[in-house]
PDB file of C-alpha atoms and ligand atoms in Angstrom:
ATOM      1  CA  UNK A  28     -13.223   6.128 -21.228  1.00  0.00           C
ATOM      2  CA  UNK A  29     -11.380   8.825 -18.875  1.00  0.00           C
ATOM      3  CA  UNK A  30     -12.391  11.839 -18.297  1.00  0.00           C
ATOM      4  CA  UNK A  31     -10.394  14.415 -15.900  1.00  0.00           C
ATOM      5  CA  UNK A  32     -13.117  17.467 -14.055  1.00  0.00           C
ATOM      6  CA  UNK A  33     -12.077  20.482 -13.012  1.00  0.00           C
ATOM      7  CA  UNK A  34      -8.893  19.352 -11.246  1.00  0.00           C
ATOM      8  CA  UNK A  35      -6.936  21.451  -8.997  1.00  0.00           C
ATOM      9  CA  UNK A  36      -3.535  20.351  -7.091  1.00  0.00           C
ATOM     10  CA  UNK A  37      -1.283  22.501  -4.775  1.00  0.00           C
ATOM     11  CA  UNK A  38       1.823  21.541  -3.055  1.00  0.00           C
ATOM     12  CA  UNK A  39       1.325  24.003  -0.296  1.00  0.00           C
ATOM     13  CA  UNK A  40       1.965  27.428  -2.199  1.00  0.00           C
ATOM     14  CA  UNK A  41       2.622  26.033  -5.232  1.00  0.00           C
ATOM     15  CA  UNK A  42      -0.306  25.638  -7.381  1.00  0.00           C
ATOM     16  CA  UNK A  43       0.665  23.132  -9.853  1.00  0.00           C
ATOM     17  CA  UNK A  44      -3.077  22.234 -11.572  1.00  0.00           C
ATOM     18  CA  UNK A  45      -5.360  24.991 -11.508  1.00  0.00           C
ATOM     19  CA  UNK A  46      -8.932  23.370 -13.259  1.00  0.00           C
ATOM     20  CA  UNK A  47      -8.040  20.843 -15.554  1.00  0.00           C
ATOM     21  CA  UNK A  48     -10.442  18.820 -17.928  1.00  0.00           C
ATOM     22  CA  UNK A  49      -9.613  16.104 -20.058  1.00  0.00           C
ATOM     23  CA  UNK A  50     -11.447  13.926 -22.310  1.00  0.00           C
ATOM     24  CA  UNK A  51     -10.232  10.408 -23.871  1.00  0.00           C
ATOM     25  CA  UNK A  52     -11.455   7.973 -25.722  1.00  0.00           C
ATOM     26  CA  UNK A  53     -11.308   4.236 -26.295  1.00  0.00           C
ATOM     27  CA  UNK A  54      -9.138   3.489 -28.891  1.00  0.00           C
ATOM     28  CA  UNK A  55      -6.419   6.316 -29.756  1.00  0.00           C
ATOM     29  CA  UNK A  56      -3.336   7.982 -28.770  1.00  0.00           C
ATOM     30  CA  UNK A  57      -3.553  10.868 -26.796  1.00  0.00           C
ATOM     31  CA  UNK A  58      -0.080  12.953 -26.080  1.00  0.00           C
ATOM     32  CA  UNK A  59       0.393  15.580 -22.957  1.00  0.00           C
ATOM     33  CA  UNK A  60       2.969  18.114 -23.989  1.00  0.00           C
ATOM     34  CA  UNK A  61       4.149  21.033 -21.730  1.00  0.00           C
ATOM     35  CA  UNK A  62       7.332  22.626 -20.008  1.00  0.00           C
ATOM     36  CA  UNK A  63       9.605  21.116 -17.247  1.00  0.00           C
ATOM     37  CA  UNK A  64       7.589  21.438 -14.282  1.00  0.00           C
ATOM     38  CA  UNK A  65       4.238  22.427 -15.212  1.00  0.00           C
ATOM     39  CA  UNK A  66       3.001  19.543 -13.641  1.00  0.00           C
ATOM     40  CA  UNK A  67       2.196  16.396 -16.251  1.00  0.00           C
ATOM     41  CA  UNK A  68       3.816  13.906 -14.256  1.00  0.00           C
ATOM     42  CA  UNK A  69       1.713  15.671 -11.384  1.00  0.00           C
ATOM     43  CA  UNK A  70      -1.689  14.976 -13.468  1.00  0.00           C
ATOM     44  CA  UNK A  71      -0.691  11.178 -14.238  1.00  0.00           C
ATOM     45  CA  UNK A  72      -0.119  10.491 -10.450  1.00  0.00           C
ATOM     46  CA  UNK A  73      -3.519  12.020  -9.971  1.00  0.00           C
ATOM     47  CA  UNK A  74      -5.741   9.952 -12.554  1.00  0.00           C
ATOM     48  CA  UNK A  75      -4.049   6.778 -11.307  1.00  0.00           C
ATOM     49  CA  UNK A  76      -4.679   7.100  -7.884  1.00  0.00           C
ATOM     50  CA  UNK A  77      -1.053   8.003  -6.563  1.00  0.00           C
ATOM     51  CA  UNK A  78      -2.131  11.318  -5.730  1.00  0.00           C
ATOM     52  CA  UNK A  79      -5.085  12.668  -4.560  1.00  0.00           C
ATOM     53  CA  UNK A  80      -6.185  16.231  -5.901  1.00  0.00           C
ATOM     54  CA  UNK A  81      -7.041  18.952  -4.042  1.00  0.00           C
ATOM     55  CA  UNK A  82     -10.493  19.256  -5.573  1.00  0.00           C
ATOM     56  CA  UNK A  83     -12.200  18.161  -8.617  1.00  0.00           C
ATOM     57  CA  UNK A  84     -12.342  14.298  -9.760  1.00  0.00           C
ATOM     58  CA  UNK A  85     -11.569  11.683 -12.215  1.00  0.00           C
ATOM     59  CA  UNK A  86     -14.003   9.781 -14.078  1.00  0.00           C
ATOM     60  CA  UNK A  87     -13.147   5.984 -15.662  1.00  0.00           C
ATOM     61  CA  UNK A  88     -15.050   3.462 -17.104  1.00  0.00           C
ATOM     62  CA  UNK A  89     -18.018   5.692 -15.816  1.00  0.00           C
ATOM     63  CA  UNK A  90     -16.513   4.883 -12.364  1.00  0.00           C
ATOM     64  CA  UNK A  91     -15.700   7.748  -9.666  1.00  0.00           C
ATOM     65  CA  UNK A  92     -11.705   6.873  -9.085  1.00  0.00           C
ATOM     66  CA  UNK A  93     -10.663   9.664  -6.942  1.00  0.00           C
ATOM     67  CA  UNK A  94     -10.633   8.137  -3.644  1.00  0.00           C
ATOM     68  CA  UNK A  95      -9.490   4.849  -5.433  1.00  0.00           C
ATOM     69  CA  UNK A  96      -6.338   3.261  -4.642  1.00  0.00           C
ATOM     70  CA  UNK A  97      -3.569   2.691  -7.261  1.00  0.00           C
ATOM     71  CA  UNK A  98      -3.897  -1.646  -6.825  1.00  0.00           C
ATOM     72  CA  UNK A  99      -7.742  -0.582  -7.647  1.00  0.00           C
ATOM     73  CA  UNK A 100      -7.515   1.782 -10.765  1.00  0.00           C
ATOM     74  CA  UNK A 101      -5.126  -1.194 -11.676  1.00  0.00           C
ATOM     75  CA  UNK A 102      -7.404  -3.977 -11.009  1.00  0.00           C
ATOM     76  CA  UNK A 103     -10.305  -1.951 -13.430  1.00  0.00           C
ATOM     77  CA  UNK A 104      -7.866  -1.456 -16.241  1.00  0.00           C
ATOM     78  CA  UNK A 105      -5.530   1.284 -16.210  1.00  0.00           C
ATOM     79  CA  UNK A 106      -1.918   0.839 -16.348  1.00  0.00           C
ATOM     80  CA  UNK A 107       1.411   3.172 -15.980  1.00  0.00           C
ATOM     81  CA  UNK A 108       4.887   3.656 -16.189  1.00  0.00           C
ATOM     82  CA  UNK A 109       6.920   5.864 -14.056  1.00  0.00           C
ATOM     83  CA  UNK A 110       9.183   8.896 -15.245  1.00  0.00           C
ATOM     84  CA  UNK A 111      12.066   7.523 -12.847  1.00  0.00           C
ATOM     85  CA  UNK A 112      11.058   3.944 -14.403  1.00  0.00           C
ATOM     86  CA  UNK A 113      10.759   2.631 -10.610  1.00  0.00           C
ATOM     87  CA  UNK A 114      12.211  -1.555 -11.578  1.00  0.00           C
ATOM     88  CA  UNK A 115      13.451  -3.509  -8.855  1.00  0.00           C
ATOM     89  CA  UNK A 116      16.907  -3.457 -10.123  1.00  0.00           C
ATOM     90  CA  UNK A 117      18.036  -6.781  -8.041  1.00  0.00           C
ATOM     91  CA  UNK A 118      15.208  -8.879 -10.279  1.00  0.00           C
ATOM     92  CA  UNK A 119      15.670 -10.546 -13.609  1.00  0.00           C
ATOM     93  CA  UNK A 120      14.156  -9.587 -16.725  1.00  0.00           C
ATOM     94  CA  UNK A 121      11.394 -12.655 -16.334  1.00  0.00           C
ATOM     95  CA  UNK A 122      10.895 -12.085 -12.482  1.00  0.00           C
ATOM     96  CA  UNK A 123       9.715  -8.628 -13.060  1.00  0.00           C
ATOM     97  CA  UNK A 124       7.310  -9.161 -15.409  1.00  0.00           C
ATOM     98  CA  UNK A 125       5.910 -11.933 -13.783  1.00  0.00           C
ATOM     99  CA  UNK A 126       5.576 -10.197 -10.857  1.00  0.00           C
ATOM    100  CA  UNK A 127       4.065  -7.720 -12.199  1.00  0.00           C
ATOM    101  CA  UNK A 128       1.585  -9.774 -14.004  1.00  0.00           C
ATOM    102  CA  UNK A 129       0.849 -12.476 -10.642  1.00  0.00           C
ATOM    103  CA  UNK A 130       1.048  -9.869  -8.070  1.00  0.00           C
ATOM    104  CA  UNK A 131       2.392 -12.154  -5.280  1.00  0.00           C
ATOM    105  CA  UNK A 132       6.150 -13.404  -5.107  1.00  0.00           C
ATOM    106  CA  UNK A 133       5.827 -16.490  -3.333  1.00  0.00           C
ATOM    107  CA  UNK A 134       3.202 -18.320  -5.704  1.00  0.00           C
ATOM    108  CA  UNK A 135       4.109 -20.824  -8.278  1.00  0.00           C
ATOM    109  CA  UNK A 136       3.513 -19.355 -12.022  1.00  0.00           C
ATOM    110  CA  UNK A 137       0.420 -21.027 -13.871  1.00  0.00           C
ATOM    111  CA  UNK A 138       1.844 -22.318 -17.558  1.00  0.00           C
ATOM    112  CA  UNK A 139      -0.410 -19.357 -18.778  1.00  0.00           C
ATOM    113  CA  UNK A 140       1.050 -16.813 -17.122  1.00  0.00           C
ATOM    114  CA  UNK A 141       4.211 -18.386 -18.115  1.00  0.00           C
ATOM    115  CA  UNK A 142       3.304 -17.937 -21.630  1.00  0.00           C
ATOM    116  CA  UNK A 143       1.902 -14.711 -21.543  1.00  0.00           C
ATOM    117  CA  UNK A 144       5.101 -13.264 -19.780  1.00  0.00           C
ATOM    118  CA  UNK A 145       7.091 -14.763 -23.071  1.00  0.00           C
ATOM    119  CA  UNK A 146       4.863 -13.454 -24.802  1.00  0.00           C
ATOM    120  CA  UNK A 147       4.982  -9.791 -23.809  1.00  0.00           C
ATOM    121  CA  UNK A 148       9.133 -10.257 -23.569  1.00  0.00           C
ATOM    122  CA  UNK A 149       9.157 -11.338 -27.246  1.00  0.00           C
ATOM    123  CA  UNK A 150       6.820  -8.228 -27.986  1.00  0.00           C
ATOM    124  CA  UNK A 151       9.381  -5.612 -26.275  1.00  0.00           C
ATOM    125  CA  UNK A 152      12.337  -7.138 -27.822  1.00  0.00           C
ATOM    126  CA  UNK A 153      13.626  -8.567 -24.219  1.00  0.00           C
ATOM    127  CA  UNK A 154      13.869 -12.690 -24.689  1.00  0.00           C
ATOM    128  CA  UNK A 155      16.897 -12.330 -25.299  1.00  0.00           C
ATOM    129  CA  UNK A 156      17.939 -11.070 -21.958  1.00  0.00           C
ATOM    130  CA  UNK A 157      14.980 -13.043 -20.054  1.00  0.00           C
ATOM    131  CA  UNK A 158      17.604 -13.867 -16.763  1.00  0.00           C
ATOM    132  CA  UNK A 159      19.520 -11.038 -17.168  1.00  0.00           C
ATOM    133  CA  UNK A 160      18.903  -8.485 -14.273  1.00  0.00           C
ATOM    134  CA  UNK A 161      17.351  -5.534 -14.206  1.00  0.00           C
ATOM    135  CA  UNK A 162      20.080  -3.283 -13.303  1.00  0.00           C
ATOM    136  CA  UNK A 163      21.834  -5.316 -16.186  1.00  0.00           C
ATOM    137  CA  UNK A 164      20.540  -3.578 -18.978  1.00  0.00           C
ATOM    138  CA  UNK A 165      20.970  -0.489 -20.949  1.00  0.00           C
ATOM    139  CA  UNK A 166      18.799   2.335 -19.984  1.00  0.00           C
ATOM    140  CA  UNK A 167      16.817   1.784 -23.045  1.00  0.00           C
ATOM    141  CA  UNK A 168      16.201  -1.652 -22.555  1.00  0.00           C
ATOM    142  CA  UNK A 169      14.988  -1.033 -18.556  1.00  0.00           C
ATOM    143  CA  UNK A 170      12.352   1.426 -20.001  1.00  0.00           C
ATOM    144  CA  UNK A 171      11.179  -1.578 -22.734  1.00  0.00           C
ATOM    145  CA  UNK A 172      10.794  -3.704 -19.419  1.00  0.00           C
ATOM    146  CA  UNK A 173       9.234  -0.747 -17.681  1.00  0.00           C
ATOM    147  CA  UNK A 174       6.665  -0.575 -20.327  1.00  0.00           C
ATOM    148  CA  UNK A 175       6.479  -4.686 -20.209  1.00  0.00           C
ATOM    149  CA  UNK A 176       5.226  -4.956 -17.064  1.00  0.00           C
ATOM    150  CA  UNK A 177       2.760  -2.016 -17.696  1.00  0.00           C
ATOM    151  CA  UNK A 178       1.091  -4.125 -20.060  1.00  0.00           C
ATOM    152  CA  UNK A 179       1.493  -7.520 -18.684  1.00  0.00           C
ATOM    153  CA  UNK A 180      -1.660  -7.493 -17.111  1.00  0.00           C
ATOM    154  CA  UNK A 181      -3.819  -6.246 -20.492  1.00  0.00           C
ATOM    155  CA  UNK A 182      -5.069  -3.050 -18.979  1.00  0.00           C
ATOM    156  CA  UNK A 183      -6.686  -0.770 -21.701  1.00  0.00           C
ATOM    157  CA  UNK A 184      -5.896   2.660 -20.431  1.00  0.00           C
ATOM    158  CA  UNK A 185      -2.385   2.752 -20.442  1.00  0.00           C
ATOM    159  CA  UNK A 186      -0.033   6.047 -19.317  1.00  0.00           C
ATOM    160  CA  UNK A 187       3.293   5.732 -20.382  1.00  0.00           C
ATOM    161  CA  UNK A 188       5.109   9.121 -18.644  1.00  0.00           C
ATOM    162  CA  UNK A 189       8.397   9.665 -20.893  1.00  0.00           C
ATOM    163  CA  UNK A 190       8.736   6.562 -22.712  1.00  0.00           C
ATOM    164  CA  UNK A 191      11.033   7.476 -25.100  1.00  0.00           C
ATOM    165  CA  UNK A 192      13.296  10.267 -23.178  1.00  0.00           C
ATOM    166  CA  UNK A 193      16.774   9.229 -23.386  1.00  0.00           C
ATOM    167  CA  UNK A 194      16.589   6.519 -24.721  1.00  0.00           C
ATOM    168  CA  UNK A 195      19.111   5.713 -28.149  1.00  0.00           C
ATOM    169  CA  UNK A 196      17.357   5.221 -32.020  1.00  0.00           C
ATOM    170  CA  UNK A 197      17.005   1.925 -31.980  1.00  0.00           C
ATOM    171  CA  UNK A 198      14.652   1.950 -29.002  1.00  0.00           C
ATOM    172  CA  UNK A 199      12.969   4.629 -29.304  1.00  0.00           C
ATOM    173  CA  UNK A 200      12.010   2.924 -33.262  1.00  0.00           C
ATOM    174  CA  UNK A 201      10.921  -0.091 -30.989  1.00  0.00           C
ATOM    175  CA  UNK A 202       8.689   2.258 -28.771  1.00  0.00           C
ATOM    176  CA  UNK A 203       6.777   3.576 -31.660  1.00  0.00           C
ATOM    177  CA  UNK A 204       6.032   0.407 -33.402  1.00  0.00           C
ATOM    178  CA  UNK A 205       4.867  -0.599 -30.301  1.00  0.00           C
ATOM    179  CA  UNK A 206       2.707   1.976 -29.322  1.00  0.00           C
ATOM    180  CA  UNK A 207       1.165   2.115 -32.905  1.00  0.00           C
ATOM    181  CA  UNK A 208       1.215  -2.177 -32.280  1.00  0.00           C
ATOM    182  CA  UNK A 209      -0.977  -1.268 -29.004  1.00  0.00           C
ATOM    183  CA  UNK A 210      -3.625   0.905 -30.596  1.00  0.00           C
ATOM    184  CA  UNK A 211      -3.928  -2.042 -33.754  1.00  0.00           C
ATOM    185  CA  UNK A 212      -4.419  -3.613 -30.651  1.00  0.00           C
ATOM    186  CA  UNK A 213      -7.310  -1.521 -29.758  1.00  0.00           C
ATOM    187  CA  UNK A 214      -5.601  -0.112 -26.410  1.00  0.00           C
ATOM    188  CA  UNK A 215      -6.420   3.469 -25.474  1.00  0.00           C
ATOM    189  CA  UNK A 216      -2.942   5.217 -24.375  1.00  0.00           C
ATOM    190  CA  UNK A 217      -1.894   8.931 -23.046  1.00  0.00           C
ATOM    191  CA  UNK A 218       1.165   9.664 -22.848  1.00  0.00           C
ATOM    192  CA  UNK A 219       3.620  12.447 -21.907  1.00  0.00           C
ATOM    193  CA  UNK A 220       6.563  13.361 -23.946  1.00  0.00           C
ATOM    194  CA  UNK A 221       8.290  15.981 -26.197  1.00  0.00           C
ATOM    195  CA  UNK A 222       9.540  14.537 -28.942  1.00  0.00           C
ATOM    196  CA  UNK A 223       8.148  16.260 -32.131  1.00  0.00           C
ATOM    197  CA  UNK A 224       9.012  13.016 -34.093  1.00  0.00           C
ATOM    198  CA  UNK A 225       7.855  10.414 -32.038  1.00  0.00           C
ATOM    199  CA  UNK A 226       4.612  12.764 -31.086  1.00  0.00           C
ATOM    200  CA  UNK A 227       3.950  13.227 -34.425  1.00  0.00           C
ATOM    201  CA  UNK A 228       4.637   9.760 -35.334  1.00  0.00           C
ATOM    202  CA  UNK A 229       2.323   8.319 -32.795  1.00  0.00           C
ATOM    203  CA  UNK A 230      -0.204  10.622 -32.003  1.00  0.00           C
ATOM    204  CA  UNK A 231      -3.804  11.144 -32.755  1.00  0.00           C
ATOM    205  CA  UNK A 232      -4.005  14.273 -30.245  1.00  0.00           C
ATOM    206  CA  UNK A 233      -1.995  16.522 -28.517  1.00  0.00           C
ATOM    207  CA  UNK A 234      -3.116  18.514 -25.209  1.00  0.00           C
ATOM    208  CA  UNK A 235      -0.521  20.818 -23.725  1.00  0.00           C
ATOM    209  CA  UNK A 236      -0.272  21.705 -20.336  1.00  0.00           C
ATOM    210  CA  UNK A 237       0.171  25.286 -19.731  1.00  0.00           C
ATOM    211  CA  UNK A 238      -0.391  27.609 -16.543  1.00  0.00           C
ATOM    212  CA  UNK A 239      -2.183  24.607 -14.860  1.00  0.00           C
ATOM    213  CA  UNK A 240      -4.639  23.969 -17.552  1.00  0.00           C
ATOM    214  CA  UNK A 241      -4.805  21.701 -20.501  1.00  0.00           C
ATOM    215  CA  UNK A 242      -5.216  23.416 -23.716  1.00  0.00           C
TER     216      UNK A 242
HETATM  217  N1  ATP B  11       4.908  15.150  -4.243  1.00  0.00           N
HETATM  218  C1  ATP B  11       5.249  16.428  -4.443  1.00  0.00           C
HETATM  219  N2  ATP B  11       5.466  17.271  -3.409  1.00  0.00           N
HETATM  220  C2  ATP B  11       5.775  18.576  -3.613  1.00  0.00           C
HETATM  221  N3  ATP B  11       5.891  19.140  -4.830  1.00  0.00           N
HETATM  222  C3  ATP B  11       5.699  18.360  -5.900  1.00  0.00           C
HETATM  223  C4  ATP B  11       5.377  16.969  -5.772  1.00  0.00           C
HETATM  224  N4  ATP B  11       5.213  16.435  -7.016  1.00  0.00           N
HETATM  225  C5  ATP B  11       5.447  17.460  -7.872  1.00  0.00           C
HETATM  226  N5  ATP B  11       5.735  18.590  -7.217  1.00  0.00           N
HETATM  227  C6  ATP B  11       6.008  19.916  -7.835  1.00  0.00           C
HETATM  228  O1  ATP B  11       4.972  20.163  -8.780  1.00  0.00           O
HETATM  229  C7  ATP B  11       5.493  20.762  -9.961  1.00  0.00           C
HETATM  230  C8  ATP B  11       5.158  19.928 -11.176  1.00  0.00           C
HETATM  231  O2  ATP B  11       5.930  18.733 -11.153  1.00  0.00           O
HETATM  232  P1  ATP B  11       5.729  17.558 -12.195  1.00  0.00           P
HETATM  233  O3  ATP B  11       6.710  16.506 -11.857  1.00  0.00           O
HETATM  234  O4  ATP B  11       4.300  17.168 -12.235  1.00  0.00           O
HETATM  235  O5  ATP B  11       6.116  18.290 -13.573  1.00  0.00           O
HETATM  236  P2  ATP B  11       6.317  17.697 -15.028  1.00  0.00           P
HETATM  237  O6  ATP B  11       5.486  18.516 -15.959  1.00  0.00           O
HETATM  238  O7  ATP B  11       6.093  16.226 -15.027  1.00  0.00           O
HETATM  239  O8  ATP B  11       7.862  18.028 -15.309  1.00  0.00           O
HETATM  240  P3  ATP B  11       8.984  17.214 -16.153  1.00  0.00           P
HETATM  241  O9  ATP B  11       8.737  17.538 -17.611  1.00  0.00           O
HETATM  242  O10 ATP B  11      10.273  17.816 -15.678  1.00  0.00           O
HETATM  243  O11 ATP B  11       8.862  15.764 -15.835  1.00  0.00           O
HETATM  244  C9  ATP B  11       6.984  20.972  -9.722  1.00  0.00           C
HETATM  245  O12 ATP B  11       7.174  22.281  -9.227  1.00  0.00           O
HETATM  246  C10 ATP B  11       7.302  19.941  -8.645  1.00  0.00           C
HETATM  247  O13 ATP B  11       8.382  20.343  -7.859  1.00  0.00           O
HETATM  248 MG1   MG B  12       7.262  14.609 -15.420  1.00  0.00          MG
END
């Protein structure tokens, strides 16, 4: 479904990814492990189009992607969260998932998409706090509607960067029953994070990131 060749990426002098392959797919739960800087978050913004790299390319759906904008990778099926989560904090719970899922602020909802947006907000737990805003909520809570309108649209690649850092027990129990709810689901996920628990818990393979390779 993915695959990453022979990547490099330097930020002038610093040489972050130095030749990395990766191989995924359909259907399982990959996990990217590795220190504090050694560039995962670097390698996300890379496969989904954020970043370009400084040579090498990325492969999806048999498709060439590197010169592919972000709106594009989306638009084929790959979705992501953000480390910093990235929610327009001045928007409800609803009004960012529908956004997310419509694209365009100014259009009228269909009843479908109405649905659908219940839909996902009953599957992260967030119905509840539907015209709440975003700012609002407990930091667990914005990274369940981080992840909500990541999935909104139905992509099957899905890169969730961090989804459980910081985040209290409770969420972090909803995370994992969702992720392993994603793959029943038969979505294909990678995802970053260090937690041996929720790795472990989650995971059907674990690369690690180390001196700008994956190993
Ligand atoms: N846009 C950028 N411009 C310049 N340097 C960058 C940029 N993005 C990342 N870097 C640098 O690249 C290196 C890798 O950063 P990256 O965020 O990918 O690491 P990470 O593995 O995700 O770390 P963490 O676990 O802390 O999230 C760091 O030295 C960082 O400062
Ligand atoms: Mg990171």
């Amino acid at each position: 479904m993915l695959t990453v060749k022979d990547v490099y990426k330097s930020f002038g002098d610093v040489h972050v990814l130095k030749g990395v392959n990766l191989h995924i797919e359909a259907g399982y739960v990959y996990t990217l492990k590795g220190n504090s800087g050694s560039g995962k978050t670097t390698l996300f913004n890379i496969i989904s189009g954020f970043l370009p790299p400084t040579k090498g390319f990325v492969e999806f759906k048999k498709r060439k992607i590197t010169k592919f904008a972000p709106y594009q990778i989306n638009q084929l099926g790959m979705g992501r969260t953000f480390q910093d989560l990235r929610l327009v904090m001045q928007m409800t719970v609803y009004g960012s998932v529908l956004l997310a899922l419509k694209k365009k602020l100014f259009a009228y909802p269909t009843k479908e998409q109405i649905r659908r947006v219940d839909d996902i907000l009953g599957k992260v737990s967030l119905l509840d706090n539907k015209n709440v805003l975003a700012s609002k909520l407990s930091y667990g809570q914005q990274k369940l509607l981080a992840i909500a309108c990541c999935i909104v649209n139905d992509a099957d690649l899905l890169l969730f960067d961090e989804p459980i850092t910081s985040v209290d027990k409770d969420t972090a129990l909803k995370i994992t029953n969702l992720v392993k709810q994603l793959k029943q689901e038969g979505k294909t996920i990678l995802q970053i994070e260090h937690n041996s628990n929720y790795v472990n818990a989650t995971s059907d393979k674990i690369f690690r990131l180390e001196k700008g390779i994956v190993i």
